Short mmCIF file of C-alpha atoms in Angstrom, two decimals:
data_model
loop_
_atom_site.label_atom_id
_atom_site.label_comp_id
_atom_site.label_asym_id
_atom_site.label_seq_id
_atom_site.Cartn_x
_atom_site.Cartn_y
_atom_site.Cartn_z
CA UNK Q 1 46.00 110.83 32.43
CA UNK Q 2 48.35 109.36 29.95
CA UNK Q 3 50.09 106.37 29.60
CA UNK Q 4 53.37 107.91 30.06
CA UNK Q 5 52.12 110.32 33.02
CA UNK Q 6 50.66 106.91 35.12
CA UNK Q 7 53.89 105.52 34.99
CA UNK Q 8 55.78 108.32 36.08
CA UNK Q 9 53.68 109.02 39.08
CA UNK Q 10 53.99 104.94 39.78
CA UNK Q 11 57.61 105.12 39.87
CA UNK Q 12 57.75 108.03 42.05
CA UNK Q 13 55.63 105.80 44.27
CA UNK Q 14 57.56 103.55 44.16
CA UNK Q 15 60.61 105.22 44.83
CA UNK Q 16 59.03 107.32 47.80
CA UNK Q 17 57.74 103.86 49.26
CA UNK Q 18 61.58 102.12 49.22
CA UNK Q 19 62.89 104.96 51.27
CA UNK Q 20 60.55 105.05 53.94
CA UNK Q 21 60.77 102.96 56.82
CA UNK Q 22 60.57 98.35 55.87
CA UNK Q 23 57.31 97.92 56.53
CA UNK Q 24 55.45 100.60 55.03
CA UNK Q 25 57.41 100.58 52.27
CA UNK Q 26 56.59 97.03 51.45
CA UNK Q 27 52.88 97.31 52.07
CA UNK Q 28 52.43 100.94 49.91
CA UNK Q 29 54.40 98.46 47.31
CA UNK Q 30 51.93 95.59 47.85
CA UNK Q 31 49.08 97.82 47.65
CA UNK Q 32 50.50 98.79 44.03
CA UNK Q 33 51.68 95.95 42.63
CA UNK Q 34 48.05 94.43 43.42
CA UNK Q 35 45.93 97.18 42.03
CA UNK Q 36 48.03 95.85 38.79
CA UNK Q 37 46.47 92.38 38.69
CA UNK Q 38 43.79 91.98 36.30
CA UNK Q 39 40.78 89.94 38.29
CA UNK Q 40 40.71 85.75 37.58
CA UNK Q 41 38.52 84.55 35.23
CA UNK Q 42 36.47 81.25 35.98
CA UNK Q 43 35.93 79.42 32.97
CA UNK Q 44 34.77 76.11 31.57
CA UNK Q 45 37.14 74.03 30.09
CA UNK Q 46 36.59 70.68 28.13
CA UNK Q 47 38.60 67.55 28.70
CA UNK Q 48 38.21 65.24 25.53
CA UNK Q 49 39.51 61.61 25.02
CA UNK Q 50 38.28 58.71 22.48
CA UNK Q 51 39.49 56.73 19.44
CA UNK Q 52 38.76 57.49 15.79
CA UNK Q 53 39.63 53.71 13.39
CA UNK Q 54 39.20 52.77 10.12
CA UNK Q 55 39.37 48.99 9.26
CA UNK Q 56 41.62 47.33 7.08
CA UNK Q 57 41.40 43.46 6.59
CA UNK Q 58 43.92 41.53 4.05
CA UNK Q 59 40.69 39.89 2.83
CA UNK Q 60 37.71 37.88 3.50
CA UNK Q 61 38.12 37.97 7.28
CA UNK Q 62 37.55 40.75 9.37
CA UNK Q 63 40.26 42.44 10.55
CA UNK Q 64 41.62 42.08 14.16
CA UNK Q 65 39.51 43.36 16.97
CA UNK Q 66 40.39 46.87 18.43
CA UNK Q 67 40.33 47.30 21.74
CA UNK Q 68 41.04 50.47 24.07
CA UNK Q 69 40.20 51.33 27.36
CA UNK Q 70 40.85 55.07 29.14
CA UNK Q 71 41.06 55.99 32.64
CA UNK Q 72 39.43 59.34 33.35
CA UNK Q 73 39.25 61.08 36.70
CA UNK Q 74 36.17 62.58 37.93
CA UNK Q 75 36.34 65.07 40.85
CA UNK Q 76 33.59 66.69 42.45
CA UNK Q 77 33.77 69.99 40.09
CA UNK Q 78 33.69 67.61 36.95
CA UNK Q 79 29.57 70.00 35.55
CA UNK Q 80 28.94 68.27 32.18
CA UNK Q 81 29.23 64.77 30.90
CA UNK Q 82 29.05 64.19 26.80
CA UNK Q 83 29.77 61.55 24.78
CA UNK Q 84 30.04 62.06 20.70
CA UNK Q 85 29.53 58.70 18.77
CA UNK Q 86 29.47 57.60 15.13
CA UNK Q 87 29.83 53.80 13.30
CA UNK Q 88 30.06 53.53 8.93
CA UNK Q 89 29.66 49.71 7.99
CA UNK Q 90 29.17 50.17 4.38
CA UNK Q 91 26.42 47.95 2.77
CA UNK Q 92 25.47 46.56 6.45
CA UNK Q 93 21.76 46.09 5.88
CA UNK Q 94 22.13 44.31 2.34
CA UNK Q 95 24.39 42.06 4.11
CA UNK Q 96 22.28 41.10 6.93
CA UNK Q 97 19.16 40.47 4.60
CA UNK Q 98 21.66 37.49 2.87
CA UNK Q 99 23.27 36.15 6.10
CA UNK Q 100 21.19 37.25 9.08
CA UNK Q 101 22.34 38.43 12.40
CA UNK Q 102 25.53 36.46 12.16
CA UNK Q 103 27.57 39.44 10.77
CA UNK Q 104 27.23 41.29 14.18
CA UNK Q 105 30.37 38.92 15.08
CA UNK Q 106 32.57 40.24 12.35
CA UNK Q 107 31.48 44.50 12.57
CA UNK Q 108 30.20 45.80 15.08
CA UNK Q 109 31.57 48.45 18.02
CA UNK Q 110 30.55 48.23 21.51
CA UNK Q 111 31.63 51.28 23.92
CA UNK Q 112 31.13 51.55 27.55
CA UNK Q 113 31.48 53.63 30.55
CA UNK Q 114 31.64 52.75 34.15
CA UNK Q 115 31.60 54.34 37.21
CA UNK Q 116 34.59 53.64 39.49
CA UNK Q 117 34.44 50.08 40.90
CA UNK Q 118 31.63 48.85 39.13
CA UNK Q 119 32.92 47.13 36.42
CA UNK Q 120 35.13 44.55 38.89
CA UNK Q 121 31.88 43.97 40.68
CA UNK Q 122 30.01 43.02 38.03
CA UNK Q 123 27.64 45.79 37.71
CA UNK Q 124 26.10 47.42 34.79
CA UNK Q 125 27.53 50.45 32.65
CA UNK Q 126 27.07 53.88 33.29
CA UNK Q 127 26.35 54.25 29.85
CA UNK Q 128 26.68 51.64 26.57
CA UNK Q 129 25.66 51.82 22.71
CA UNK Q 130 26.49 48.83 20.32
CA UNK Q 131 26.25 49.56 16.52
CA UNK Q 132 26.52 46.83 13.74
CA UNK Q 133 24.88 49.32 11.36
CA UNK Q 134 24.93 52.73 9.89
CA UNK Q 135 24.83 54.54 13.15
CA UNK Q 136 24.54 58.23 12.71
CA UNK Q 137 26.91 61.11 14.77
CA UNK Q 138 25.15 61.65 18.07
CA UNK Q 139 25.85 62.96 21.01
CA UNK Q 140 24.89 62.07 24.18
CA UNK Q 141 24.18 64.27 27.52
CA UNK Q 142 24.78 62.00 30.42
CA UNK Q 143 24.35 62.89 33.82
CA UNK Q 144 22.53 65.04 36.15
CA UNK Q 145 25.47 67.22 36.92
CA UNK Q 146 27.05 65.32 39.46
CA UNK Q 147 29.29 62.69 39.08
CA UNK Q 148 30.33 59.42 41.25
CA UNK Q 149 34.32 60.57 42.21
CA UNK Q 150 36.93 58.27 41.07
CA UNK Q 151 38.69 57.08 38.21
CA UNK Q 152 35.79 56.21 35.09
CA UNK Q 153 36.53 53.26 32.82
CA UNK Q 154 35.94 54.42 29.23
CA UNK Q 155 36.24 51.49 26.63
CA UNK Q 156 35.62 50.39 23.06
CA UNK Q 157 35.31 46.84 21.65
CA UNK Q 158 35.45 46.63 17.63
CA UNK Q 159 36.04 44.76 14.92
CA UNK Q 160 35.19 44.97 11.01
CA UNK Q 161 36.39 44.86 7.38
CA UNK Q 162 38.54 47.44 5.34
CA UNK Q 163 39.00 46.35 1.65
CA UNK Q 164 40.59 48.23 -1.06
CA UNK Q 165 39.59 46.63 -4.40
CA UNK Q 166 41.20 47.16 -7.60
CA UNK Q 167 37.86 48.64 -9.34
CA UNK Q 168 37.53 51.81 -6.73
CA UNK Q 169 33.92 51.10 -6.19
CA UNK Q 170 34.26 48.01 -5.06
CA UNK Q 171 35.91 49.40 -1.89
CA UNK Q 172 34.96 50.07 1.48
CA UNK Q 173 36.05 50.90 4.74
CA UNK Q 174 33.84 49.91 8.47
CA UNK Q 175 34.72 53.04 10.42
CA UNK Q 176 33.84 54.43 14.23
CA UNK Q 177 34.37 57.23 16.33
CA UNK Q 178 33.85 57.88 19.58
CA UNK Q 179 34.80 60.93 21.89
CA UNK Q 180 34.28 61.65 25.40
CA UNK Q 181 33.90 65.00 26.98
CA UNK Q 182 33.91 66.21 30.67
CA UNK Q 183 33.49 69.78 31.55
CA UNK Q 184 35.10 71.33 34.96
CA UNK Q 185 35.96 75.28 36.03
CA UNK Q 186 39.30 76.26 35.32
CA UNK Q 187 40.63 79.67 36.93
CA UNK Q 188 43.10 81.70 34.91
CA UNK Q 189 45.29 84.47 36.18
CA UNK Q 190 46.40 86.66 32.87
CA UNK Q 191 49.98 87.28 35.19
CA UNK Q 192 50.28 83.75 35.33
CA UNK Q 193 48.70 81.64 32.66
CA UNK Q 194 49.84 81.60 29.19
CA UNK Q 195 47.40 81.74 26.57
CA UNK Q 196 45.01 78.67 27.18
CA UNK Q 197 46.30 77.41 30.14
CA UNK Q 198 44.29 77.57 34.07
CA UNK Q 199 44.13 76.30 37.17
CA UNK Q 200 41.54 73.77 37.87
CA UNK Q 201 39.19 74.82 40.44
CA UNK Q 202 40.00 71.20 42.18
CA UNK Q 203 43.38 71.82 42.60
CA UNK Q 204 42.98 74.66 44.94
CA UNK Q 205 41.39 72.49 47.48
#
């Protein structure tokens, strides 16, 4: 059957259903307007939050420390826990061979996650990393697939030099980044969402 002939022959369903008796009509028109919906889809959407700095110091001290902290909301559909993390402190190790472990005041980046409440108790971190070094992009799994419900203290502690020096080699720049990444069903209804938007499973409860 054609486009053109499926729409006639819905119409004159339609029409024959508005001129029989309230009821009926409305449920033949129910019927019809549901074997229109295309089914939900479940899918898995990514939540992502962190910090990406560069340094820049006015010159032999270290620039101001950087600090952030997020609050993220776990729920009990939050499936996947991952953590992206990276740290560039040019000429780090020459550095340390001159002056020691004393430089770990001036760069280093410390980021931490806690479960809800933990952190005002005193507890330990969910999950930590410090870096006063080259670290390497890595990404961490955490998790077993369930998750503590509440809100999740995400936070970053920083500090190190950015110095732009007339003879370009000279320069350098102590750089992190960090990204968090929780993973929790969406639903999407194509009469309903726009492109990239759902419903979170959550919020049907």
């Amino acid at each position: 059957m054609t486009r053109t002939s499926a729409a006639i022959c819905v119409l004159a369903v339609l029409l024959i259903s508005t001129m029989t008796s309230g009821c009926l009509g409305l449920a033949v028109q129910r019927e019809i307007m549901e074997s229109w919906r295309d089914e939900p889809i479940v899918i898995e959407k990514e939540e992502t939050t962190g910090w990406d700095h560069t340094f820049e110091s006015t010159g032999l001290e270290a620039a101001d420390p950087y600090e952030e902290e997020e609050l993220i909301q776990f729920d009990e559909s939050v499936t996947q826990l991952v953590i992206n993390f990276r740290a560039q402190f040019p000429w780090s190790s020459q550095v340390e061979e001159f002056f020691g472990n004393e430089t770990n005041e001036f760069r280093y980046v410390e980021v931490r996650l806690w479960e809800p409440g933990v952190k005002e108790a005193g507890g330990d971190p969910f999950w930590e990393v410090r870096a006063t070094q080259d670290y390497p992009l890595e990404r961490f799994t955490l998790g077993n697939g369930t998750f503590v419900e509440g809100k999740w203290v995400f936070e970053v502690e920083a500090r190190g030099y950015g110095i732009t020096a007339p003879i370009e080699q000279l320069s350098f720049h102590d750089h992190f980044d960090v990204y968090l990444t929780i993973t929790r069903p969406c639903v999407r209804f194509s009469e309903v969402h726009e492109s990239g938007e759902c419903t979170y499973l959550s919020d049907f409860d």
